[in-house]
Amino acid sequence: MNTSASARQNEPSPGIRLRRLLTHGAGTQLMGVHDGMSAHIATAEGFPALWASGLCMSTALGVRDSDEASWTQLLGIVGTIAQASRLPILVDGDTGYGNFNSARRFAVGAAKAGAAGVCFEDKIYPKMNSFFGDGHHLAPIGEFSGKIRACKDAVDDPDFVVVSRTETLIAGGTVDEALERAEAYRLAGADAVFIHSRKAEVGEIGEFCKLWGDRSPIIIAPTTYHRTSMATFRELGIAGVMWANQSMRAAFSAMRETCRAVLAAESVSGIEDNIAPLSEIFSLYDYAGLDKEEEKYTSWDASPVGSAAVGQ
Ligand code: SPV
Ligand code: MG
């Protein structure tokens, strides 16, 4: 937020920074975020990159993670996240909201909003969250490969990252089928592969990683196999680990508990010690910095000496 203009100009593009983080076996942690506040918090706590989660942004909008939010609504939130944090942001683009054309328009919009990359999954629109139900149907390989290619061709910045996510294992397919799809998407231009699983153990992910090797960076979201250690993920060569939804779920629980407690007690005094003091929020959002800037900009010295300072 307070980075100087010259530091901002010398900074490598978001795509370059994300690419650097996604190296074989790095196990870079991407924190799932859903708005400006969650982005501020993850940034302040030291995460190197963010995942703009479709599930979490949808939940925060009060709708289901089944393409109920429009893609322009979601890109609006991505812009908010990019204003709150200078970290590289990987954006969840679901299935691309239709055909190759809507997918590439989404990718171009995400790049303009300040994101480092987008991730598209090979399901059929409208998709359902991977952890709900069994109605997960995969798009034809050629059709999804074309979507990936269209995005690579459409975004001006060659460093903008396009991730292909295969939902083969979620849809009940085999590791071999997942490998076949991931390879087709890689050949179409995908910069990295997100292999998703909803098993409680890392087994099928481990098998995929061993057979994939270092063809391209692998990204995972260990929501259900959360007991697996980061050391194991790194041994498997995994480049990026996304804690996709835990921040949103923590906020959800905290808000629910608070509402219940306040309604029952007809008072807020019992919860005061368990919630963030306003001073913590003012500090994270640098209210004091605004005070200083107000002093500087509302009494600007327009004399030649004062205006010389503008160019410095
Ligand atoms: C998301 O965060 O929206 C994802 C990851 O797509 S998951 O919900 O774990 O499938
Ligand atoms: Mg999603």
CSV table of C-alpha atoms and ligand atoms in Angstrom, one decimal:
chain,number,residue,atom,x,y,z
A,1,MET,CA,0.0,0.0,0.0
A,2,ASN,CA,2.8,2.4,0.9
A,3,THR,CA,5.3,1.2,-1.8
A,4,SER,CA,6.9,4.2,-3.5
A,5,ALA,CA,6.3,4.9,-7.1
A,6,SER,CA,9.9,4.2,-8.1
A,7,ALA,CA,9.8,0.9,-6.3
A,8,ARG,CA,6.6,0.0,-8.1
A,9,GLN,CA,8.1,0.8,-11.5
A,10,ASN,CA,11.1,-1.4,-10.9
A,11,GLU,CA,9.1,-4.3,-9.7
A,12,PRO,CA,8.9,-7.3,-12.0
A,13,SER,CA,5.4,-8.0,-13.4
A,14,PRO,CA,3.0,-10.1,-11.3
A,15,GLY,CA,3.4,-12.9,-13.8
A,16,ILE,CA,7.2,-13.0,-13.6
A,17,ARG,CA,7.0,-13.0,-9.8
A,18,LEU,CA,4.5,-15.9,-9.8
A,19,ARG,CA,6.6,-17.8,-12.2
A,20,ARG,CA,9.6,-17.4,-10.0
A,21,LEU,CA,7.7,-18.8,-7.0
A,22,LEU,CA,6.4,-21.8,-9.0
A,23,THR,CA,9.5,-23.9,-9.3
A,24,HIS,CA,9.7,-27.6,-9.0
A,25,GLY,CA,9.6,-28.7,-5.4
A,26,ALA,CA,9.3,-25.2,-4.0
A,27,GLY,CA,6.1,-25.9,-2.2
A,28,THR,CA,5.2,-22.1,-2.3
A,29,GLN,CA,2.2,-21.4,-0.2
A,30,LEU,CA,-0.6,-19.5,-1.8
A,31,MET,CA,-3.3,-18.2,0.6
A,32,GLY,CA,-6.9,-18.3,-0.5
A,33,VAL,CA,-8.5,-14.9,-0.3
A,34,HIS,CA,-12.0,-13.6,-1.1
A,35,ASP,CA,-11.9,-9.8,-0.6
A,36,GLY,CA,-9.6,-6.9,0.2
A,37,MET,CA,-9.6,-7.7,3.9
A,38,SER,CA,-8.5,-11.3,3.6
A,39,ALA,CA,-5.8,-10.1,1.1
A,40,HIS,CA,-4.5,-7.5,3.5
A,41,ILE,CA,-4.3,-10.1,6.3
A,42,ALA,CA,-2.6,-12.8,4.2
A,43,THR,CA,-0.1,-10.2,2.9
A,44,ALA,CA,0.7,-8.9,6.4
A,45,GLU,CA,1.2,-12.4,7.7
A,46,GLY,CA,3.9,-13.0,5.1
A,47,PHE,CA,2.4,-15.2,2.4
A,48,PRO,CA,4.3,-14.9,-0.9
A,49,ALA,CA,1.3,-15.2,-3.2
A,50,LEU,CA,-2.6,-15.3,-3.2
A,51,TRP,CA,-5.3,-17.5,-4.7
A,52,ALA,CA,-8.4,-15.6,-5.5
A,53,SER,CA,-10.7,-18.5,-4.8
A,54,GLY,CA,-14.0,-18.9,-6.7
A,55,LEU,CA,-15.5,-20.8,-3.7
A,56,CYS,CA,-14.5,-18.1,-1.3
A,57,MET,CA,-15.4,-15.1,-3.5
A,58,SER,CA,-18.8,-16.7,-4.2
A,59,THR,CA,-19.4,-17.4,-0.5
A,60,ALA,CA,-18.6,-13.9,0.4
A,61,LEU,CA,-21.0,-12.7,-2.2
A,62,GLY,CA,-23.7,-14.9,-0.6
A,63,VAL,CA,-24.0,-17.3,-3.6
A,64,ARG,CA,-23.1,-20.9,-4.4
A,65,ASP,CA,-19.8,-21.9,-6.0
A,66,SER,CA,-21.7,-23.1,-9.1
A,67,ASP,CA,-21.1,-20.1,-11.4
A,68,GLU,CA,-23.9,-18.2,-9.8
A,69,ALA,CA,-21.7,-15.1,-9.5
A,70,SER,CA,-21.1,-13.5,-12.9
A,71,TRP,CA,-17.5,-13.4,-14.1
A,72,THR,CA,-17.5,-9.6,-14.2
A,73,GLN,CA,-18.6,-9.6,-10.6
A,74,LEU,CA,-15.7,-11.9,-9.7
A,75,LEU,CA,-13.2,-9.8,-11.7
A,76,GLY,CA,-14.4,-6.7,-9.7
A,77,ILE,CA,-13.4,-8.6,-6.5
A,78,VAL,CA,-10.0,-9.5,-8.1
A,79,GLY,CA,-9.4,-5.8,-8.7
A,80,THR,CA,-10.2,-5.1,-5.1
A,81,ILE,CA,-7.8,-7.8,-4.0
A,82,ALA,CA,-5.1,-6.4,-6.3
A,83,GLN,CA,-5.6,-2.9,-4.8
A,84,ALA,CA,-5.2,-4.4,-1.2
A,85,SER,CA,-2.1,-6.4,-1.9
A,86,ARG,CA,0.9,-6.2,-4.2
A,87,LEU,CA,1.4,-10.0,-4.0
A,88,PRO,CA,1.1,-12.1,-7.2
A,89,ILE,CA,-2.5,-13.3,-7.5
A,90,LEU,CA,-3.6,-16.5,-9.2
A,91,VAL,CA,-7.3,-16.2,-10.1
A,92,ASP,CA,-9.7,-19.0,-10.1
A,93,GLY,CA,-11.5,-18.8,-13.5
A,94,ASP,CA,-13.6,-21.9,-13.0
A,95,THR,CA,-14.4,-23.4,-16.4
A,96,GLY,CA,-14.0,-20.1,-18.2
A,97,TYR,CA,-17.7,-19.3,-18.1
A,98,GLY,CA,-18.6,-20.8,-21.5
A,99,ASN,CA,-16.4,-21.3,-24.5
A,100,PHE,CA,-12.9,-20.3,-25.5
A,101,ASN,CA,-14.1,-16.7,-26.1
A,102,SER,CA,-15.5,-16.1,-22.6
A,103,ALA,CA,-12.4,-17.8,-21.1
A,104,ARG,CA,-10.0,-15.6,-23.0
A,105,ARG,CA,-12.0,-12.4,-22.2
A,106,PHE,CA,-11.9,-13.5,-18.5
A,107,ALA,CA,-8.1,-14.0,-18.8
A,108,VAL,CA,-7.6,-10.6,-20.4
A,109,GLY,CA,-9.8,-9.0,-17.7
A,110,ALA,CA,-7.8,-10.7,-14.9
A,111,ALA,CA,-4.5,-9.4,-16.3
A,112,LYS,CA,-6.0,-5.9,-16.6
A,113,ALA,CA,-7.2,-6.2,-13.0
A,114,GLY,CA,-3.6,-6.8,-11.9
A,115,ALA,CA,-3.5,-10.6,-11.5
A,116,ALA,CA,-0.5,-12.7,-12.1
A,117,GLY,CA,-2.4,-15.6,-13.7
A,118,VAL,CA,-5.6,-17.5,-14.1
A,119,CYS,CA,-6.5,-21.1,-13.6
A,120,PHE,CA,-9.2,-22.9,-15.6
A,121,GLU,CA,-10.7,-26.3,-14.9
A,122,ASP,CA,-11.7,-28.9,-17.4
A,123,LYS,CA,-15.3,-29.3,-16.3
A,124,ILE,CA,-18.5,-28.4,-18.1
A,125,TYR,CA,-20.2,-25.0,-17.4
A,126,PRO,CA,-21.9,-24.5,-15.0
A,127,LYS,CA,-19.6,-26.3,-12.7
A,128,MET,CA,-20.2,-27.4,-9.1
A,129,ASN,CA,-17.6,-27.0,-6.3
A,130,SER,CA,-15.4,-30.1,-6.4
A,131,PHE,CA,-16.3,-31.1,-2.9
A,132,PHE,CA,-20.0,-31.2,-3.4
A,133,GLY,CA,-21.9,-34.1,-4.9
A,134,ASP,CA,-21.0,-36.4,-7.7
A,135,GLY,CA,-22.2,-34.5,-10.7
A,136,HIS,CA,-18.7,-33.6,-12.1
A,137,HIS,CA,-18.5,-33.9,-15.8
A,138,LEU,CA,-15.4,-33.3,-17.9
A,139,ALA,CA,-15.2,-31.3,-21.1
A,140,PRO,CA,-13.8,-32.9,-24.2
A,141,ILE,CA,-9.9,-32.7,-24.1
A,142,GLY,CA,-9.8,-30.8,-27.4
A,143,GLU,CA,-12.3,-28.2,-26.4
A,144,PHE,CA,-10.5,-27.5,-23.1
A,145,SER,CA,-7.1,-27.5,-24.8
A,146,GLY,CA,-8.5,-24.8,-27.2
A,147,LYS,CA,-9.6,-22.7,-24.3
A,148,ILE,CA,-6.1,-22.8,-22.8
A,149,ARG,CA,-4.5,-21.9,-26.2
A,150,ALA,CA,-7.0,-19.1,-26.7
A,151,CYS,CA,-6.0,-17.5,-23.4
A,152,LYS,CA,-2.3,-17.8,-24.1
A,153,ASP,CA,-2.9,-16.1,-27.5
A,154,ALA,CA,-5.2,-13.3,-26.1
A,155,VAL,CA,-3.3,-11.9,-23.1
A,156,ASP,CA,-0.6,-9.4,-24.2
A,157,ASP,CA,1.8,-10.1,-21.3
A,158,PRO,CA,3.8,-13.2,-22.3
A,159,ASP,CA,4.6,-13.8,-18.6
A,160,PHE,CA,0.9,-13.9,-17.5
A,161,VAL,CA,0.5,-17.4,-16.1
A,162,VAL,CA,-2.2,-19.8,-17.4
A,163,VAL,CA,-2.8,-22.8,-15.3
A,164,SER,CA,-4.8,-25.8,-16.5
A,165,ARG,CA,-6.6,-27.6,-13.7
A,166,THR,CA,-7.7,-31.2,-14.3
A,167,GLU,CA,-10.7,-32.5,-12.4
A,168,THR,CA,-10.2,-36.0,-13.7
A,169,LEU,CA,-9.8,-37.5,-10.2
A,170,ILE,CA,-12.8,-35.5,-8.9
A,171,ALA,CA,-14.9,-36.9,-11.7
A,172,GLY,CA,-13.9,-40.5,-10.8
A,173,GLY,CA,-11.2,-40.9,-13.5
A,174,THR,CA,-7.8,-42.5,-13.1
A,175,VAL,CA,-4.3,-41.1,-12.7
A,176,ASP,CA,-3.5,-42.2,-16.2
A,177,GLU,CA,-6.4,-40.3,-17.6
A,178,ALA,CA,-5.4,-37.2,-15.6
A,179,LEU,CA,-1.9,-37.5,-17.0
A,180,GLU,CA,-3.2,-37.7,-20.6
A,181,ARG,CA,-5.4,-34.6,-20.1
A,182,ALA,CA,-2.6,-32.6,-18.3
A,183,GLU,CA,-0.2,-33.4,-21.1
A,184,ALA,CA,-2.6,-32.2,-23.8
A,185,TYR,CA,-3.2,-29.0,-21.9
A,186,ARG,CA,0.6,-28.5,-21.4
A,187,LEU,CA,1.1,-28.9,-25.2
A,188,ALA,CA,-1.7,-26.4,-25.7
A,189,GLY,CA,0.4,-23.8,-23.8
A,190,ALA,CA,-0.5,-24.3,-20.1
A,191,ASP,CA,2.3,-22.9,-17.9
A,192,ALA,CA,1.4,-25.2,-14.9
A,193,VAL,CA,-1.0,-28.0,-13.9
A,194,PHE,CA,-3.3,-28.0,-11.0
A,195,ILE,CA,-4.2,-31.6,-10.1
A,196,HIS,CA,-7.2,-31.7,-7.8
A,197,SER,CA,-8.3,-34.6,-5.5
A,198,ARG,CA,-10.8,-35.0,-2.7
A,199,LYS,CA,-9.3,-38.0,-1.1
A,200,ALA,CA,-8.3,-37.9,2.5
A,201,GLU,CA,-4.9,-39.2,1.7
A,202,VAL,CA,-2.3,-37.9,-0.7
A,203,GLY,CA,-1.9,-41.3,-2.6
A,204,GLU,CA,-3.3,-40.4,-6.0
A,205,ILE,CA,-1.7,-37.0,-6.0
A,206,GLY,CA,1.6,-38.6,-5.2
A,207,GLU,CA,1.2,-41.1,-8.1
A,208,PHE,CA,0.4,-38.2,-10.5
A,209,CYS,CA,3.4,-36.2,-9.4
A,210,LYS,CA,5.9,-39.1,-9.8
A,211,LEU,CA,4.7,-39.8,-13.3
A,212,TRP,CA,4.5,-36.1,-14.3
A,213,GLY,CA,8.0,-35.3,-13.1
A,214,ASP,CA,9.1,-31.8,-13.9
A,215,ARG,CA,7.3,-31.4,-17.2
A,216,SER,CA,5.7,-28.2,-15.8
A,217,PRO,CA,5.0,-26.9,-12.2
A,218,ILE,CA,2.4,-28.8,-10.2
A,219,ILE,CA,-0.1,-27.0,-8.0
A,220,ILE,CA,-2.4,-28.6,-5.4
A,221,ALA,CA,-5.1,-27.7,-2.9
A,222,PRO,CA,-4.8,-30.1,0.0
A,223,THR,CA,-8.2,-29.3,1.5
A,224,THR,CA,-9.1,-33.0,2.2
A,225,TYR,CA,-5.6,-34.5,2.5
A,226,HIS,CA,-4.6,-31.7,4.9
A,227,ARG,CA,-2.7,-34.1,7.2
A,228,THR,CA,0.1,-34.5,4.6
A,229,SER,CA,3.2,-32.5,5.5
A,230,MET,CA,4.8,-29.8,3.4
A,231,ALA,CA,8.0,-31.9,3.4
A,232,THR,CA,6.1,-34.6,1.6
A,233,PHE,CA,4.7,-32.1,-0.9
A,234,ARG,CA,8.2,-30.8,-1.6
A,235,GLU,CA,9.6,-34.4,-2.0
A,236,LEU,CA,6.9,-34.9,-4.6
A,237,GLY,CA,8.2,-31.9,-6.5
A,238,ILE,CA,5.1,-29.8,-5.9
A,239,ALA,CA,5.6,-26.2,-6.9
A,240,GLY,CA,2.6,-24.5,-5.3
A,241,VAL,CA,0.3,-25.4,-2.4
A,242,MET,CA,-2.9,-23.5,-2.1
A,243,TRP,CA,-4.7,-23.2,1.2
A,244,ALA,CA,-7.7,-22.6,-0.9
A,245,ASN,CA,-10.5,-21.8,1.6
A,246,GLN,CA,-9.4,-22.0,5.2
A,247,SER,CA,-9.3,-18.2,5.7
A,248,MET,CA,-12.9,-17.8,4.5
A,249,ARG,CA,-14.0,-20.8,6.6
A,250,ALA,CA,-12.3,-19.3,9.7
A,251,ALA,CA,-14.1,-16.0,9.1
A,252,PHE,CA,-17.4,-17.9,8.5
A,253,SER,CA,-17.1,-19.7,11.9
A,254,ALA,CA,-16.0,-16.6,13.7
A,255,MET,CA,-18.9,-14.5,12.4
A,256,ARG,CA,-21.4,-17.2,13.1
A,257,GLU,CA,-20.2,-17.8,16.6
A,258,THR,CA,-20.3,-14.0,17.2
A,259,CYS,CA,-23.8,-13.6,15.9
A,260,ARG,CA,-25.0,-16.5,18.1
A,261,ALA,CA,-23.3,-15.2,21.2
A,262,VAL,CA,-24.5,-11.6,20.8
A,263,LEU,CA,-28.1,-12.6,20.1
A,264,ALA,CA,-28.2,-15.0,23.1
A,265,ALA,CA,-26.6,-12.5,25.5
A,266,GLU,CA,-28.3,-9.4,24.1
A,267,SER,CA,-25.0,-7.7,24.6
A,268,VAL,CA,-21.6,-7.5,23.0
A,269,SER,CA,-19.6,-7.2,26.2
A,270,GLY,CA,-19.0,-11.0,26.4
A,271,ILE,CA,-17.3,-11.1,23.1
A,272,GLU,CA,-15.2,-7.9,23.2
A,273,ASP,CA,-12.0,-9.7,24.3
A,274,ASN,CA,-12.2,-12.2,21.5
A,275,ILE,CA,-12.6,-9.9,18.5
A,276,ALA,CA,-10.0,-7.7,16.8
A,277,PRO,CA,-9.7,-4.3,18.5
A,278,LEU,CA,-10.3,-1.4,16.1
A,279,SER,CA,-6.7,-0.3,16.7
A,280,GLU,CA,-5.5,-3.5,15.0
A,281,ILE,CA,-7.6,-2.8,11.9
A,282,PHE,CA,-6.5,0.9,11.9
A,283,SER,CA,-2.9,-0.3,12.1
A,284,LEU,CA,-3.1,-2.9,9.3
A,285,TYR,CA,-4.8,-0.4,7.0
A,286,ASP,CA,-2.3,2.3,7.9
A,287,TYR,CA,-4.8,5.0,9.1
A,288,ALA,CA,-1.8,6.9,10.6
A,289,GLY,CA,-0.2,7.0,7.1
A,290,LEU,CA,-3.3,8.8,5.8
A,291,ASP,CA,-3.0,11.4,8.5
A,292,LYS,CA,0.6,12.1,7.5
A,293,GLU,CA,-0.4,12.3,3.8
A,294,GLU,CA,-3.2,14.7,4.6
A,295,GLU,CA,-0.7,17.0,6.3
A,296,LYS,CA,1.5,16.8,3.2
A,297,TYR,CA,-1.0,17.1,0.5
A,298,THR,CA,-3.5,19.6,2.0
A,299,SER,CA,-0.8,22.2,2.6
A,300,TRP,CA,1.3,21.7,-0.6
A,301,ASP,CA,3.9,24.4,-1.2
A,302,ALA,CA,3.3,25.6,-4.7
A,303,SER,CA,6.3,28.0,-4.8
A,304,PRO,CA,9.1,27.0,-7.2
A,305,VAL,CA,11.0,25.3,-4.4
A,306,GLY,CA,8.0,23.4,-3.4
A,307,SER,CA,7.1,22.3,-6.9
A,308,ALA,CA,10.7,21.2,-7.6
A,309,ALA,CA,10.1,18.6,-4.9
A,310,VAL,CA,7.4,17.0,-7.2
A,311,GLY,CA,10.0,15.7,-9.6
A,312,GLN,CA,12.2,14.2,-6.9
B,1,SPV,C1,-11.6,-22.7,-5.0
B,1,SPV,O1,-11.0,-22.3,-4.0
B,1,SPV,O2,-12.6,-22.1,-5.4
B,1,SPV,C2,-11.2,-23.9,-5.7
B,1,SPV,C3,-10.5,-24.9,-4.9
B,1,SPV,O3,-11.6,-24.1,-6.8
B,1,SPV,S1,-11.6,-26.0,-4.2
B,1,SPV,O4,-12.7,-25.3,-3.6
B,1,SPV,O5,-10.8,-26.6,-3.2
B,1,SPV,O6,-12.0,-26.9,-5.2
B,2,MG,MG,-13.0,-22.8,-7.5
